[in-house]
GROMACS .gro file of C-alpha atoms in nm:
model
  429
    1MET     CA    1  15.966  15.732   4.799
    2ASN     CA    2  16.238  15.734   4.931
    3VAL     CA    3  16.490  15.416   4.752
    4VAL     CA    4  16.845  15.242   4.784
    5VAL     CA    5  16.952  14.997   4.540
    6ILE     CA    6  17.208  14.784   4.630
    7GLY     CA    7  17.453  14.708   4.372
    8THR     CA    8  17.542  14.885   4.054
    9GLY     CA    9  17.561  14.642   3.817
   10TYR     CA   10  17.415  14.558   3.506
   11VAL     CA   11  17.023  14.540   3.668
   12GLY     CA   12  17.064  14.803   3.947
   13LEU     CA   13  17.187  15.076   3.750
   14THR     CA   14  16.952  15.030   3.515
   15THR     CA   15  16.677  15.011   3.850
   16ALA     CA   16  16.834  15.293   4.043
   17VAL     CA   17  16.855  15.521   3.704
   18SER     CA   18  16.486  15.430   3.596
   19LEU     CA   19  16.331  15.474   3.967
   20ALA     CA   20  16.511  15.835   3.944
   21MET     CA   21  16.354  15.977   3.604
   22GLN     CA   22  16.058  15.856   3.729
   23GLY     CA   23  16.109  16.085   4.054
   24HIS     CA   24  16.227  15.907   4.319
   25GLN     CA   25  16.482  16.008   4.561
   26VAL     CA   26  16.728  15.701   4.497
   27ALA     CA   27  17.072  15.622   4.639
   28GLY     CA   28  17.302  15.345   4.462
   29ILE     CA   29  17.549  15.199   4.668
   30ASP     CA   30  17.871  14.982   4.592
   31VAL     CA   31  18.173  14.845   4.738
   32ASP     CA   32  18.348  14.946   4.457
   33GLU     CA   33  18.447  15.297   4.510
   34SER     CA   34  18.632  15.324   4.198
   35LYS     CA   35  18.306  15.216   4.040
   36ILE     CA   36  18.161  15.482   4.285
   37ILE     CA   37  18.366  15.720   4.158
   38GLN     CA   38  18.299  15.690   3.795
   39LEU     CA   39  17.908  15.712   3.804
   40ARG     CA   40  17.910  16.051   4.018
   41GLN     CA   41  18.085  16.166   3.741
   42GLY     CA   42  17.802  16.027   3.489
   43LYS     CA   43  18.007  15.768   3.332
   44THR     CA   44  17.838  15.413   3.271
   45PRO     CA   45  18.091  15.098   3.325
   46PHE     CA   46  17.917  14.969   3.081
   47TYR     CA   47  17.740  14.991   2.735
   48GLU     CA   48  17.350  15.026   2.722
   49PRO     CA   49  17.149  15.243   2.464
   50GLY     CA   50  16.995  15.544   2.673
   51LEU     CA   51  17.177  15.529   2.966
   52ASP     CA   52  17.472  15.725   2.910
   53GLU     CA   53  17.253  15.985   2.880
   54ALA     CA   54  16.996  15.927   3.115
   55LEU     CA   55  17.242  15.936   3.418
   56PRO     CA   56  17.399  16.245   3.445
   57ARG     CA   57  17.010  16.394   3.364
   58VAL     CA   58  16.944  16.202   3.705
   59LEU     CA   59  17.226  16.322   3.822
   60GLY     CA   60  17.185  16.693   3.784
   61THR     CA   61  16.844  16.678   3.874
   62GLY     CA   62  16.952  16.535   4.257
   63THR     CA   63  16.706  16.271   4.254
   64LEU     CA   64  17.021  16.006   4.225
   65ARG     CA   65  17.286  15.952   4.383
   66PHE     CA   66  17.584  15.711   4.469
   67THR     CA   67  17.772  15.604   4.772
   68THR     CA   68  17.998  15.331   4.939
   69ARG     CA   69  17.821  15.338   5.309
   70LEU     CA   70  17.460  15.184   5.289
   71GLN     CA   71  17.431  15.373   5.648
   72ASP     CA   72  17.470  15.699   5.501
   73ALA     CA   73  17.169  15.640   5.249
   74ALA     CA   74  16.893  15.400   5.371
   75HIS     CA   75  16.828  15.532   5.683
   76GLU     CA   76  16.576  15.719   5.504
   77ALA     CA   77  16.487  15.463   5.297
   78THR     CA   78  16.118  15.292   5.234
   79VAL     CA   79  16.235  15.050   4.948
   80VAL     CA   80  16.545  14.869   4.938
   81PHE     CA   81  16.657  14.650   4.621
   82ILE     CA   82  16.907  14.432   4.638
   83CYS     CA   83  17.037  14.383   4.302
   84VAL     CA   84  17.377  14.221   4.352
   85GLY     CA   85  17.511  13.959   4.109
   86THR     CA   86  17.418  13.622   4.176
   87PRO     CA   87  17.682  13.426   3.925
   88SER     CA   88  17.749  13.068   3.890
   89GLY     CA   89  17.917  12.846   4.144
   90ALA     CA   90  18.124  12.551   4.032
   91ASP     CA   91  17.900  12.292   3.983
   92GLY     CA   92  17.652  12.571   3.832
   93SER     CA   93  17.382  12.625   4.156
   94ALA     CA   94  17.390  13.039   4.164
   95ASP     CA   95  17.634  13.167   4.450
   96LEU     CA   96  17.458  13.379   4.664
   97ARG     CA   97  17.760  13.516   4.910
   98PHE     CA   98  17.679  13.887   4.761
   99LEU     CA   99  17.339  13.836   4.835
  100LEU     CA  100  17.386  13.680   5.208
  101ASN     CA  101  17.636  13.980   5.266
  102ALA     CA  102  17.387  14.263   5.181
  103VAL     CA  103  17.168  14.073   5.382
  104ASP     CA  104  17.381  14.080   5.681
  105ASN     CA  105  17.476  14.418   5.665
  106LEU     CA  106  17.111  14.530   5.628
  107LEU     CA  107  17.041  14.353   5.954
  108GLU     CA  108  17.325  14.573   6.102
  109LEU     CA  109  17.116  14.860   5.955
  110GLN     CA  110  16.794  14.753   6.135
  111GLU     CA  111  16.989  14.723   6.473
  112LYS     CA  112  17.095  15.093   6.447
  113THR     CA  113  16.818  15.285   6.248
  114PRO     CA  114  16.510  15.052   6.273
  115ALA     CA  115  16.206  15.213   6.083
  116GLU     CA  116  15.927  15.023   5.826
  117ARG     CA  117  16.111  14.940   5.489
  118VAL     CA  118  16.053  14.667   5.195
  119ILE     CA  119  16.342  14.446   5.108
  120ALA     CA  120  16.312  14.376   4.737
  121VAL     CA  121  16.527  14.145   4.615
  122LYS     CA  122  16.581  14.211   4.195
  123SER     CA  123  16.832  13.935   4.186
  124THR     CA  124  16.796  13.598   4.009
  125VAL     CA  125  16.775  13.348   4.318
  126PRO     CA  126  16.684  13.025   4.309
  127VAL     CA  127  16.378  12.942   4.455
  128GLY     CA  128  16.303  12.949   4.811
  129THR     CA  129  16.593  13.212   4.869
  130THR     CA  130  16.354  13.530   4.956
  131ASP     CA  131  16.198  13.291   5.209
  132TYR     CA  132  16.493  13.205   5.357
  133VAL     CA  133  16.627  13.659   5.333
  134ALA     CA  134  16.243  13.673   5.512
  135GLN     CA  135  16.364  13.442   5.816
  136GLN     CA  136  16.686  13.604   5.859
  137LEU     CA  137  16.521  13.933   5.904
  138GLN     CA  138  16.200  13.814   6.084
  139SER     CA  139  16.326  13.994   6.446
  140PHE     CA  140  16.239  14.270   6.279
  141PRO     CA  141  15.845  14.265   6.191
  142GLU     CA  142  15.846  14.602   6.050
  143LEU     CA  143  16.024  14.461   5.747
  144HIS     CA  144  15.893  14.292   5.453
  145VAL     CA  145  16.079  14.113   5.277
  146VAL     CA  146  15.925  14.113   4.914
  147SER     CA  147  16.097  13.872   4.500
  148ASN     CA  148  16.010  14.126   4.244
  149PRO     CA  149  16.275  13.987   3.976
  150GLU     CA  150  16.371  14.131   3.672
  151PHE     CA  151  16.325  14.102   3.276
  152LEU     CA  152  16.551  14.366   3.175
  153ARG     CA  153  16.673  14.305   2.766
  154GLU     CA  154  17.060  14.395   2.723
  155GLY     CA  155  17.002  14.642   2.431
  156SER     CA  156  16.680  14.788   2.563
  157ALA     CA  157  16.696  14.740   2.906
  158LEU     CA  158  16.675  15.111   2.987
  159ARG     CA  159  16.332  15.135   2.833
  160ASP     CA  160  16.310  14.801   2.921
  161ALA     CA  161  16.267  14.917   3.309
  162LEU     CA  162  16.038  15.203   3.207
  163GLU     CA  163  15.757  15.035   3.012
  164PRO     CA  164  15.786  14.667   3.141
  165SER     CA  165  15.624  14.415   2.994
  166ARG     CA  166  15.516  14.293   3.387
  167ILE     CA  167  15.573  14.406   3.749
  168VAL     CA  168  15.596  14.104   3.960
  169ILE     CA  169  15.593  14.077   4.303
  170GLY     CA  170  15.603  13.798   4.558
  171ALA     CA  171  15.528  13.855   4.882
  172GLU     CA  172  15.306  13.747   5.199
  173THR     CA  173  15.142  14.012   5.294
  174ASP     CA  174  14.897  14.332   5.171
  175ARG     CA  175  15.095  14.622   5.355
  176ALA     CA  176  15.433  14.446   5.143
  177PHE     CA  177  15.170  14.495   4.829
  178ALA     CA  178  15.091  14.831   4.893
  179LEU     CA  179  15.435  14.975   4.936
  180MET     CA  180  15.529  14.796   4.630
  181GLU     CA  181  15.203  14.890   4.435
  182GLN     CA  182  15.317  15.310   4.605
  183LEU     CA  183  15.646  15.264   4.403
  184TYR     CA  184  15.484  15.100   4.070
  185LEU     CA  185  15.180  15.353   4.072
  186GLY     CA  186  15.279  15.544   3.745
  187ILE     CA  187  15.387  15.262   3.592
  188SER     CA  188  15.114  15.049   3.350
  189ALA     CA  189  15.150  14.710   3.343
  190PRO     CA  190  15.018  14.388   3.420
  191ARG     CA  191  15.048  14.272   3.797
  192VAL     CA  192  15.168  13.936   3.938
  193LEU     CA  193  15.072  13.966   4.274
  194THR     CA  194  15.212  13.638   4.445
  195THR     CA  195  15.443  13.412   4.659
  196ARG     CA  196  15.767  13.519   4.660
  197ALA     CA  197  15.825  13.184   4.550
  198ASN     CA  198  15.654  13.234   4.187
  199ALA     CA  199  15.837  13.477   4.180
  200GLU     CA  200  16.142  13.379   4.175
  201MET     CA  201  15.958  13.056   3.916
  202ILE     CA  202  15.861  13.259   3.735
  203LYS     CA  203  16.200  13.439   3.635
  204TYR     CA  204  16.388  13.118   3.586
  205ALA     CA  205  16.101  12.968   3.438
  206SER     CA  206  16.086  13.253   3.192
  207ASN     CA  207  16.444  13.271   3.074
  208ALA     CA  208  16.470  12.862   3.057
  209PHE     CA  209  16.100  12.906   2.811
  210LEU     CA  210  16.327  13.148   2.595
  211ALA     CA  211  16.617  12.955   2.556
  212THR     CA  212  16.436  12.644   2.474
  213ARG     CA  213  16.306  12.831   2.206
  214ILE     CA  214  16.625  12.933   2.056
  215SER     CA  215  16.801  12.611   2.110
  216PHE     CA  216  16.515  12.481   1.914
  217MET     CA  217  16.544  12.640   1.606
  218ASN     CA  218  16.878  12.581   1.624
  219GLU     CA  219  16.831  12.175   1.655
  220LEU     CA  220  16.577  12.266   1.412
  221ALA     CA  221  16.798  12.464   1.164
  222ARG     CA  222  17.028  12.136   1.139
  223LEU     CA  223  16.796  11.906   0.980
  224CYS     CA  224  16.697  12.220   0.780
  225ASP     CA  225  17.060  12.246   0.628
  226LYS     CA  226  17.068  11.804   0.545
  227LEU     CA  227  16.721  11.850   0.391
  228GLY     CA  228  16.766  12.160   0.155
  229THR     CA  229  16.447  12.370   0.357
  230ASP     CA  230  16.488  12.702   0.469
  231VAL     CA  231  16.484  12.759   0.877
  232LYS     CA  232  16.417  13.175   0.822
  233THR     CA  233  16.094  13.063   0.582
  234VAL     CA  234  15.944  12.770   0.872
  235ALA     CA  235  16.036  13.058   1.161
  236ARG     CA  236  15.824  13.303   0.952
  237GLY     CA  237  15.517  13.040   0.941
  238MET     CA  238  15.579  12.882   1.303
  239GLY     CA  239  15.551  13.257   1.401
  240LEU     CA  240  15.251  13.370   1.208
  241ASP     CA  241  15.057  13.088   1.448
  242SER     CA  242  14.915  13.332   1.787
  243ARG     CA  243  14.973  13.042   2.005
  244ILE     CA  244  15.362  13.027   1.908
  245GLY     CA  245  15.467  13.382   1.820
  246PRO     CA  246  15.732  13.579   1.624
  247GLU     CA  247  15.995  13.609   1.903
  248PHE     CA  248  16.317  13.398   1.965
  249LEU     CA  249  16.269  13.129   1.671
  250GLN     CA  250  16.600  13.294   1.480
  251ALA     CA  251  16.802  12.988   1.444
  252GLY     CA  252  17.193  13.131   1.501
  253LEU     CA  253  17.491  13.082   1.737
  254GLY     CA  254  17.319  13.007   1.989
  255TYR     CA  255  17.287  13.262   2.338
  256GLY     CA  256  17.489  13.380   2.582
  257GLY     CA  257  17.509  13.656   2.780
  258SER     CA  258  17.486  13.674   3.152
  259CYS     CA  259  17.096  13.535   3.212
  260PHE     CA  260  17.027  13.259   2.973
  261PRO     CA  261  17.307  13.036   3.025
  262LYS     CA  262  17.387  13.073   3.423
  263ASP     CA  263  17.000  13.106   3.434
  264THR     CA  264  16.919  12.754   3.272
  265THR     CA  265  17.281  12.592   3.452
  266ALA     CA  266  17.081  12.731   3.813
  267LEU     CA  267  16.784  12.543   3.737
  268LEU     CA  268  16.918  12.220   3.637
  269GLN     CA  269  17.096  12.241   3.944
  270LEU     CA  270  16.799  12.331   4.145
  271ALA     CA  271  16.625  12.036   3.982
  272LYS     CA  272  16.857  11.812   4.108
  273GLN     CA  273  16.876  11.907   4.437
  274HIS     CA  274  16.526  11.814   4.428
  275GLU     CA  275  16.562  11.462   4.284
  276VAL     CA  276  16.333  11.614   3.933
  277SER     CA  277  16.482  11.562   3.595
  278LEU     CA  278  16.492  11.876   3.333
  279THR     CA  279  16.576  11.632   3.021
  280ILE     CA  280  16.430  11.872   2.746
  281LEU     CA  281  16.604  12.167   2.945
  282GLU     CA  282  16.965  11.951   2.976
  283LYS     CA  283  16.915  11.902   2.594
  284VAL     CA  284  16.849  12.229   2.556
  285ARG     CA  285  17.192  12.376   2.709
  286GLU     CA  286  17.328  12.047   2.492
  287VAL     CA  287  17.237  12.201   2.160
  288ASN     CA  288  17.376  12.554   2.267
  289LEU     CA  289  17.712  12.423   2.390
  290ASN     CA  290  17.769  12.248   2.070
  291GLN     CA  291  17.589  12.514   1.802
  292PRO     CA  292  17.926  12.695   1.688
  293GLU     CA  293  18.091  12.365   1.677
  294TRP     CA  294  17.837  12.282   1.411
  295PHE     CA  295  17.870  12.586   1.242
  296ILE     CA  296  18.237  12.572   1.192
  297ARG     CA  297  18.195  12.197   1.084
  298ARG     CA  298  17.996  12.391   0.783
  299MET     CA  299  18.286  12.647   0.708
  300ARG     CA  300  18.536  12.398   0.685
  301ASP     CA  301  18.343  12.190   0.510
  302GLN     CA  302  18.285  12.467   0.234
  303LEU     CA  303  18.655  12.610   0.275
  304ALA     CA  304  18.823  12.232   0.255
  305THR     CA  305  19.067  12.358   0.565
  306LEU     CA  306  19.066  12.662   0.785
  307SER     CA  307  19.433  12.649   0.838
  308GLY     CA  308  19.582  12.938   0.718
  309LYS     CA  309  19.268  13.044   0.554
  310ARG     CA  310  19.213  13.481   0.667
  311ILE     CA  311  18.864  13.490   0.836
  312ALA     CA  312  18.706  13.780   0.904
  313VAL     CA  313  18.476  13.760   1.214
  314LEU     CA  314  18.186  14.031   1.228
  315GLY     CA  315  18.068  14.086   1.596
  316LEU     CA  316  18.145  13.999   1.917
  317SER     CA  317  17.923  14.130   2.177
  318PHE     CA  318  17.668  13.813   2.280
  319LYS     CA  319  17.393  14.027   2.092
  320PRO     CA  320  17.355  14.349   1.991
  321GLU     CA  321  17.364  14.680   2.137
  322THR     CA  322  17.566  14.596   2.425
  323ASP     CA  323  17.945  14.556   2.545
  324ASP     CA  324  17.863  14.210   2.653
  325ILE     CA  325  18.073  13.928   2.589
  326ARG     CA  326  17.961  13.694   2.903
  327GLU     CA  327  17.926  13.347   2.754
  328ALA     CA  328  17.944  13.493   2.375
  329PRO     CA  329  17.933  13.224   2.082
  330SER     CA  330  18.192  13.497   1.960
  331LEU     CA  331  18.421  13.352   2.207
  332LYS     CA  332  18.363  12.967   2.121
  333VAL     CA  333  18.449  13.085   1.749
  334LEU     CA  334  18.748  13.248   1.834
  335SER     CA  335  18.848  12.954   2.005
  336LEU     CA  336  18.793  12.729   1.735
  337LEU     CA  337  18.907  12.915   1.414
  338LEU     CA  338  19.239  12.995   1.614
  339ALA     CA  339  19.286  12.600   1.662
  340GLU     CA  340  19.215  12.511   1.370
  341GLY     CA  341  19.507  12.735   1.247
  342ALA     CA  342  19.313  13.029   1.105
  343ASP     CA  343  19.433  13.396   1.105
  344VAL     CA  344  19.173  13.579   1.265
  345ALA     CA  345  19.072  13.963   1.223
  346ALA     CA  346  18.766  14.062   1.431
  347TYR     CA  347  18.568  14.385   1.428
  348ASP     CA  348  18.304  14.474   1.707
  349PRO     CA  349  18.184  14.857   1.782
  350VAL     CA  350  18.195  14.856   2.125
  351ALA     CA  351  18.322  14.530   2.267
  352SER     CA  352  18.706  14.403   2.108
  353PRO     CA  353  18.879  14.553   2.421
  354SER     CA  354  18.724  14.319   2.616
  355VAL     CA  355  18.776  14.020   2.399
  356GLN     CA  356  19.138  14.140   2.282
  357ARG     CA  357  19.192  14.062   2.661
  358ILE     CA  358  19.113  13.732   2.590
  359PHE     CA  359  19.278  13.674   2.228
  360PRO     CA  360  19.517  13.895   2.225
  361HIS     CA  361  19.660  13.740   1.859
  362VAL     CA  362  19.350  13.821   1.718
  363THR     CA  363  19.338  14.138   1.458
  364TYR     CA  364  19.114  14.391   1.572
  365ALA     CA  365  18.961  14.621   1.275
  366ASP     CA  366  18.805  14.945   1.306
  367THR     CA  367  18.587  14.871   1.105
  368PRO     CA  368  18.413  14.539   0.904
  369TYR     CA  369  18.553  14.635   0.633
  370ASP     CA  370  18.930  14.642   0.724
  371ALA     CA  371  18.872  14.318   0.857
  372CYS     CA  372  18.713  14.154   0.561
  373ASN     CA  373  19.065  14.294   0.386
  374GLY     CA  374  19.222  14.023   0.233
  375ALA     CA  375  18.982  13.768   0.394
  376ASP     CA  376  18.911  13.443   0.295
  377ALA     CA  377  18.567  13.392   0.414
  378ALA     CA  378  18.388  13.626   0.665
  379ILE     CA  379  18.177  13.469   0.972
  380LEU     CA  380  17.893  13.705   1.102
  381VAL     CA  381  17.831  13.667   1.506
  382THR     CA  382  17.662  13.884   1.648
  383GLU     CA  383  17.408  14.104   1.401
  384TRP     CA  384  17.521  14.467   1.498
  385LYS     CA  385  17.361  14.725   1.217
  386GLU     CA  386  17.743  14.806   1.121
  387CYS     CA  387  17.758  14.412   1.066
  388THR     CA  388  17.464  14.406   0.824
  389GLN     CA  389  17.444  14.719   0.632
  390LEU     CA  390  17.702  14.682   0.419
  391ASP     CA  391  17.849  14.775   0.113
  392TRP     CA  392  17.863  14.400  -0.060
  393VAL     CA  393  18.023  14.528  -0.377
  394GLN     CA  394  18.301  14.683  -0.170
  395VAL     CA  395  18.299  14.401   0.068
  396LYS     CA  396  18.360  14.144  -0.220
  397GLU     CA  397  18.656  14.366  -0.362
  398ARG     CA  398  18.813  14.334  -0.020
  399MET     CA  399  18.829  13.969  -0.008
  400SER     CA  400  19.051  13.740  -0.182
  401ALA     CA  401  18.765  13.495  -0.160
  402PRO     CA  402  18.407  13.527  -0.172
  403PHE     CA  403  18.262  13.322   0.069
  404LEU     CA  404  18.029  13.435   0.288
  405PHE     CA  405  17.886  13.250   0.608
  406ASP     CA  406  17.591  13.413   0.819
  407GLY     CA  407  17.578  13.312   1.181
  408ARG     CA  408  17.235  13.466   1.244
  409ASN     CA  409  17.066  13.455   0.960
  410ALA     CA  410  17.072  13.845   0.879
  411TRP     CA  411  17.223  13.938   0.541
  412PRO     CA  412  17.050  13.926   0.225
  413ALA     CA  413  17.132  13.597   0.075
  414LYS     CA  414  16.972  13.657  -0.270
  415GLN     CA  415  17.152  13.962  -0.336
  416LEU     CA  416  17.462  13.809  -0.232
  417LYS     CA  417  17.431  13.512  -0.445
  418ASP     CA  418  17.338  13.775  -0.702
  419ILE     CA  419  17.642  13.961  -0.643
  420GLY     CA  420  17.860  13.639  -0.633
  421PHE     CA  421  17.902  13.552  -0.267
  422SER     CA  422  17.902  13.213  -0.161
  423TYR     CA  423  17.668  13.231   0.060
  424THR     CA  424  17.614  12.992   0.385
  425GLY     CA  425  17.328  13.090   0.625
  426VAL     CA  426  17.246  12.857   0.947
  427GLY     CA  427  16.964  12.599   0.800
  428ARG     CA  428  16.888  12.789   0.516
  429SER     CA  429  16.878  12.596   0.152
   0.00000   0.00000   0.00000
């Protein structure tokens, strides 16, 4: 099928590449001309495993191209995906300006080159948004507006696009469902065929529930810390229950990234607009906001003071295998440490340049070992393998004092204690 993807950010580019890999003829559209030039050269604007190799490959086969002009690419398209950003507005609700601008461009396209098309909204939007888009386009009955939310995990996005856990399609006509099924014909995954509003709610509810699991474990870790129990063992015991499962039960420094913080806030704002109180989700957000501060207090208790101490911060991106620092716990950790008067050295395999623009006075090391040179303490913020699979004898030799603070419960606690480190995890006995 001929497919157009409006927006070449994280979701849009991954969607475009994955569809091109499946043999569809895909055009990626973006208003940023410099980004389009970069993409035409086969260079990705962000780090995502597998995408650097896949992009030049599909460019070479001719199944993917990029342009700044919708008119040049979409006149033959059967499916047009809207994958533009929906950032948080000043009040936390989703800012739909980019999406509505894309709709205006599609109106102009349809007036000039009328044809049957599916307009698929893949951007994460408040419930009712896709119905509103359909109303804006209702003068063109040959257009089928659907909601087709994405469930991509940063660090494994390309694999998730090629092998999705489920495909959710919200539409109002049999023809719309049929065209989307034709697009996804080669993908074996459970289908949820429903209304547009249900599809939008599935996306928000999924992210909110995963965020809830994380914050529940982080709050439970605080109690484990007081009781002398081990939240990691507790999580394992919980996860063996088939009704619960092991995913997203890891206590740590909180969630970050482009989805969970933004989507939980947007869902809370949507509920507020409809005079519904989501008290559990409000607490989820509160726990996440103050989790880094709770752990830094644990550091201060161990070290007596952070002022003048050299602290090695290992990992800066919000999770491994991505350079995304949006809402990353590391930003809060760095801010708190600097406010306490600490001398900070940080390491991350890919995200350091982005963080350096925000915190220029932090020392950025080339290796985790260099970050630990002369350190009074080290804190694990992101569980990159480069930060967890270390020669601990060498680390101890390089540090001035043996204090380790495991913000992801990913270091080998017993081994470290046997070597002579003072080890503190999140809610670990």
